[in-house]
């Protein structure tokens, strides 16, 4: 059995233009520290912005896109502000207060929250409480993926441009993005997460 573990944050946000954005910033992973961005346009076009071929290949083995772009992806933080620059996309967002779910998640020990067995237990709850969100599922190519959320904070504000055009105000992630089973909550938020991908030999 091969097991990959990714520790980081997933930020999901919607915009007034209809563009929905999911930013994955991984501080620890088998691929080192990196950030990737998934973008779905109002017309349904799904684009992956990845910093390397290795990241692109790993992500596209799990999620579905209409187009992929290899480009430097820079993720910086200053206090509660986060800035992401990736090719045609520039995003700045402000992290706000912990959500009620975040308070609950924060009480669960990290070693438990990230365990695949615990993700299996919480999956039926996540499907009901957070529309479109799952904590376990098939990751493609015979792999299984488990999302262990350990904290969550609301987004307090956002500004974003695509190809220099303003994407509008911060909105819920609606309709839900269609990259894969994990999706992202409807309410714009940054979720601290431990992701485990398991590849079991046949």
Short mmCIF file of C-alpha atoms in Angstrom, two decimals:
data_model
loop_
_atom_site.label_atom_id
_atom_site.label_comp_id
_atom_site.label_asym_id
_atom_site.label_seq_id
_atom_site.Cartn_x
_atom_site.Cartn_y
_atom_site.Cartn_z
CA UNK A 1 0.00 0.00 0.00
CA UNK A 2 1.25 3.47 -0.92
CA UNK A 3 0.05 6.43 1.14
CA UNK A 4 0.55 10.14 0.39
CA UNK A 5 -0.18 12.83 2.99
CA UNK A 6 -0.74 16.53 2.28
CA UNK A 7 -0.96 19.15 5.06
CA UNK A 8 -2.24 22.60 4.17
CA UNK A 9 -5.20 24.85 3.50
CA UNK A 10 -7.96 24.88 0.91
CA UNK A 11 -9.66 28.19 0.17
CA UNK A 12 -12.91 28.26 -1.78
CA UNK A 13 -14.57 31.44 -3.00
CA UNK A 14 -17.10 32.66 -5.51
CA UNK A 15 -17.10 35.96 -7.41
CA UNK A 16 -19.73 38.28 -8.82
CA UNK A 17 -18.64 37.33 -12.34
CA UNK A 18 -19.57 33.69 -11.76
CA UNK A 19 -15.95 32.52 -11.61
CA UNK A 20 -15.35 30.15 -8.69
CA UNK A 21 -11.84 29.60 -7.34
CA UNK A 22 -10.31 26.89 -5.16
CA UNK A 23 -6.77 27.48 -3.88
CA UNK A 24 -4.82 24.61 -2.37
CA UNK A 25 -1.73 25.66 -0.42
CA UNK A 26 0.25 22.67 0.83
CA UNK A 27 2.97 23.38 3.38
CA UNK A 28 3.97 19.70 3.61
CA UNK A 29 3.53 17.09 0.91
CA UNK A 30 5.40 14.37 -1.02
CA UNK A 31 5.94 17.06 -3.70
CA UNK A 32 7.30 19.60 -1.23
CA UNK A 33 5.58 22.91 -0.48
CA UNK A 34 3.40 24.10 -3.35
CA UNK A 35 0.19 25.88 -4.30
CA UNK A 36 -2.25 24.91 -7.05
CA UNK A 37 -5.39 26.73 -8.17
CA UNK A 38 -8.58 25.32 -9.65
CA UNK A 39 -10.78 27.79 -11.55
CA UNK A 40 -14.27 27.20 -12.92
CA UNK A 41 -15.72 29.90 -15.15
CA UNK A 42 -19.38 30.82 -15.37
CA UNK A 43 -19.69 28.82 -18.61
CA UNK A 44 -18.38 25.69 -16.87
CA UNK A 45 -14.81 25.76 -18.21
CA UNK A 46 -12.54 24.13 -15.60
CA UNK A 47 -8.88 25.15 -15.51
CA UNK A 48 -6.00 23.94 -13.35
CA UNK A 49 -3.12 26.33 -12.67
CA UNK A 50 -0.15 24.25 -11.53
CA UNK A 51 3.44 25.23 -10.72
CA UNK A 52 5.08 22.14 -12.27
CA UNK A 53 4.51 19.07 -14.42
CA UNK A 54 4.72 16.88 -11.30
CA UNK A 55 1.93 18.80 -9.54
CA UNK A 56 -0.19 18.84 -12.69
CA UNK A 57 0.20 15.11 -13.22
CA UNK A 58 -0.67 14.29 -9.61
CA UNK A 59 -3.69 16.60 -9.45
CA UNK A 60 -5.11 15.60 -12.84
CA UNK A 61 -4.88 11.94 -11.82
CA UNK A 62 -7.44 12.78 -9.13
CA UNK A 63 -9.53 15.69 -10.47
CA UNK A 64 -11.07 16.62 -13.82
CA UNK A 65 -10.26 19.72 -15.90
CA UNK A 66 -10.90 20.99 -19.38
CA UNK A 67 -7.52 22.72 -19.54
CA UNK A 68 -4.31 22.82 -17.53
CA UNK A 69 -1.71 25.59 -17.40
CA UNK A 70 1.83 25.28 -16.04
CA UNK A 71 2.75 28.63 -14.49
CA UNK A 72 4.53 29.98 -11.40
CA UNK A 73 2.04 30.03 -8.51
CA UNK A 74 3.00 32.41 -5.71
CA UNK A 75 1.19 32.29 -2.37
CA UNK A 76 2.06 34.92 0.21
CA UNK A 77 0.57 35.83 3.56
CA UNK A 78 0.74 38.95 5.70
CA UNK A 79 -1.26 38.75 8.91
CA UNK A 80 -4.79 37.73 7.87
CA UNK A 81 -4.22 38.64 4.21
CA UNK A 82 -3.38 36.07 1.53
CA UNK A 83 -2.27 36.85 -2.01
CA UNK A 84 -2.17 34.36 -4.88
CA UNK A 85 -0.61 35.08 -8.26
CA UNK A 86 -0.91 32.36 -10.86
CA UNK A 87 -0.67 33.20 -14.54
CA UNK A 88 -3.74 35.21 -15.56
CA UNK A 89 -5.20 35.04 -12.05
CA UNK A 90 -4.49 37.47 -9.21
CA UNK A 91 -6.40 36.98 -5.95
CA UNK A 92 -6.18 38.68 -2.58
CA UNK A 93 -8.41 37.61 0.29
CA UNK A 94 -8.83 38.40 3.97
CA UNK A 95 -9.25 35.61 6.50
CA UNK A 96 -11.88 36.36 9.14
CA UNK A 97 -13.29 34.72 12.24
CA UNK A 98 -13.46 30.99 12.89
CA UNK A 99 -16.74 29.44 11.77
CA UNK A 100 -18.97 27.40 14.11
CA UNK A 101 -17.73 24.31 12.27
CA UNK A 102 -14.17 25.53 12.77
CA UNK A 103 -14.72 25.71 16.53
CA UNK A 104 -15.97 22.13 16.46
CA UNK A 105 -13.12 20.88 14.25
CA UNK A 106 -10.58 22.63 16.47
CA UNK A 107 -11.59 20.39 19.37
CA UNK A 108 -10.65 17.20 17.52
CA UNK A 109 -6.98 16.14 17.89
CA UNK A 110 -5.16 16.57 14.58
CA UNK A 111 -3.97 12.95 14.58
CA UNK A 112 -7.59 11.80 14.82
CA UNK A 113 -9.06 14.32 12.36
CA UNK A 114 -6.60 13.30 9.65
CA UNK A 115 -7.02 9.55 10.10
CA UNK A 116 -8.78 7.80 7.16
CA UNK A 117 -11.10 5.92 9.55
CA UNK A 118 -12.30 9.20 11.05
CA UNK A 119 -12.88 10.70 7.60
CA UNK A 120 -15.02 7.65 6.79
CA UNK A 121 -17.10 8.29 9.92
CA UNK A 122 -17.59 12.00 9.18
CA UNK A 123 -18.40 11.63 5.47
CA UNK A 124 -22.17 11.04 5.88
CA UNK A 125 -22.36 14.08 8.18
CA UNK A 126 -20.40 16.32 5.78
CA UNK A 127 -22.73 15.43 2.91
CA UNK A 128 -25.72 16.70 4.90
CA UNK A 129 -24.18 19.69 6.70
CA UNK A 130 -22.00 21.01 3.84
CA UNK A 131 -23.70 20.67 0.46
CA UNK A 132 -21.37 19.20 -2.13
CA UNK A 133 -18.62 18.33 0.35
CA UNK A 134 -17.34 14.84 1.09
CA UNK A 135 -14.52 13.64 3.30
CA UNK A 136 -13.78 10.39 1.49
CA UNK A 137 -14.09 9.09 -2.03
CA UNK A 138 -12.44 7.57 -5.08
CA UNK A 139 -9.43 9.55 -6.24
CA UNK A 140 -9.16 7.86 -9.63
CA UNK A 141 -6.68 5.27 -10.92
CA UNK A 142 -7.53 2.86 -8.10
CA UNK A 143 -6.78 5.39 -5.36
CA UNK A 144 -8.89 6.54 -2.43
CA UNK A 145 -8.77 10.02 -0.90
CA UNK A 146 -9.62 11.18 2.63
CA UNK A 147 -10.10 14.81 3.72
CA UNK A 148 -9.45 15.50 7.41
CA UNK A 149 -10.49 19.09 8.21
CA UNK A 150 -8.95 20.50 11.39
CA UNK A 151 -10.08 24.16 11.30
CA UNK A 152 -12.12 26.59 9.24
CA UNK A 153 -12.34 30.39 8.99
CA UNK A 154 -14.64 32.60 6.95
CA UNK A 155 -13.35 34.93 4.29
CA UNK A 156 -13.89 38.57 5.27
CA UNK A 157 -13.16 40.08 1.86
CA UNK A 158 -11.67 39.42 -1.56
CA UNK A 159 -10.43 41.11 -4.73
CA UNK A 160 -9.59 39.16 -7.87
CA UNK A 161 -8.76 39.65 -11.54
CA UNK A 162 -8.52 37.27 -14.50
CA UNK A 163 -6.58 38.50 -17.52
CA UNK A 164 -6.70 41.96 -15.93
CA UNK A 165 -10.51 42.01 -15.63
CA UNK A 166 -12.10 42.48 -12.22
CA UNK A 167 -14.06 39.40 -11.16
CA UNK A 168 -16.40 41.31 -8.89
CA UNK A 169 -17.39 40.97 -5.25
CA UNK A 170 -17.04 37.95 -2.97
CA UNK A 171 -20.00 35.57 -3.30
CA UNK A 172 -20.93 32.04 -2.22
CA UNK A 173 -19.45 29.17 -4.24
CA UNK A 174 -22.64 28.58 -6.19
CA UNK A 175 -23.20 26.60 -8.30
CA UNK A 176 -20.80 24.07 -6.75
CA UNK A 177 -17.51 23.50 -8.55
CA UNK A 178 -17.13 20.25 -10.50
CA UNK A 179 -13.49 19.22 -10.19
CA UNK A 180 -13.98 16.11 -8.09
CA UNK A 181 -15.74 14.58 -5.13
CA UNK A 182 -14.24 16.85 -2.44
CA UNK A 183 -15.63 20.15 -3.77
CA UNK A 184 -15.61 23.10 -1.34
CA UNK A 185 -18.20 24.57 1.05
CA UNK A 186 -20.77 27.02 -0.35
CA UNK A 187 -19.71 29.67 2.17
CA UNK A 188 -16.36 31.26 1.19
CA UNK A 189 -13.83 29.95 3.69
CA UNK A 190 -10.31 28.70 4.26
CA UNK A 191 -10.19 25.19 5.68
CA UNK A 192 -7.08 23.75 7.30
CA UNK A 193 -6.87 20.18 6.16
CA UNK A 194 -4.93 16.92 6.18
CA UNK A 195 -5.46 14.99 2.94
CA UNK A 196 -4.47 11.34 2.66
CA UNK A 197 -4.40 9.50 -0.66
CA UNK A 198 -4.11 5.72 -0.51
CA UNK A 199 -3.11 3.50 -3.42
CA UNK A 200 -3.81 -0.13 -2.65
CA UNK A 201 -2.18 -2.72 -4.93
CA UNK A 202 -4.56 -5.08 -6.69
#
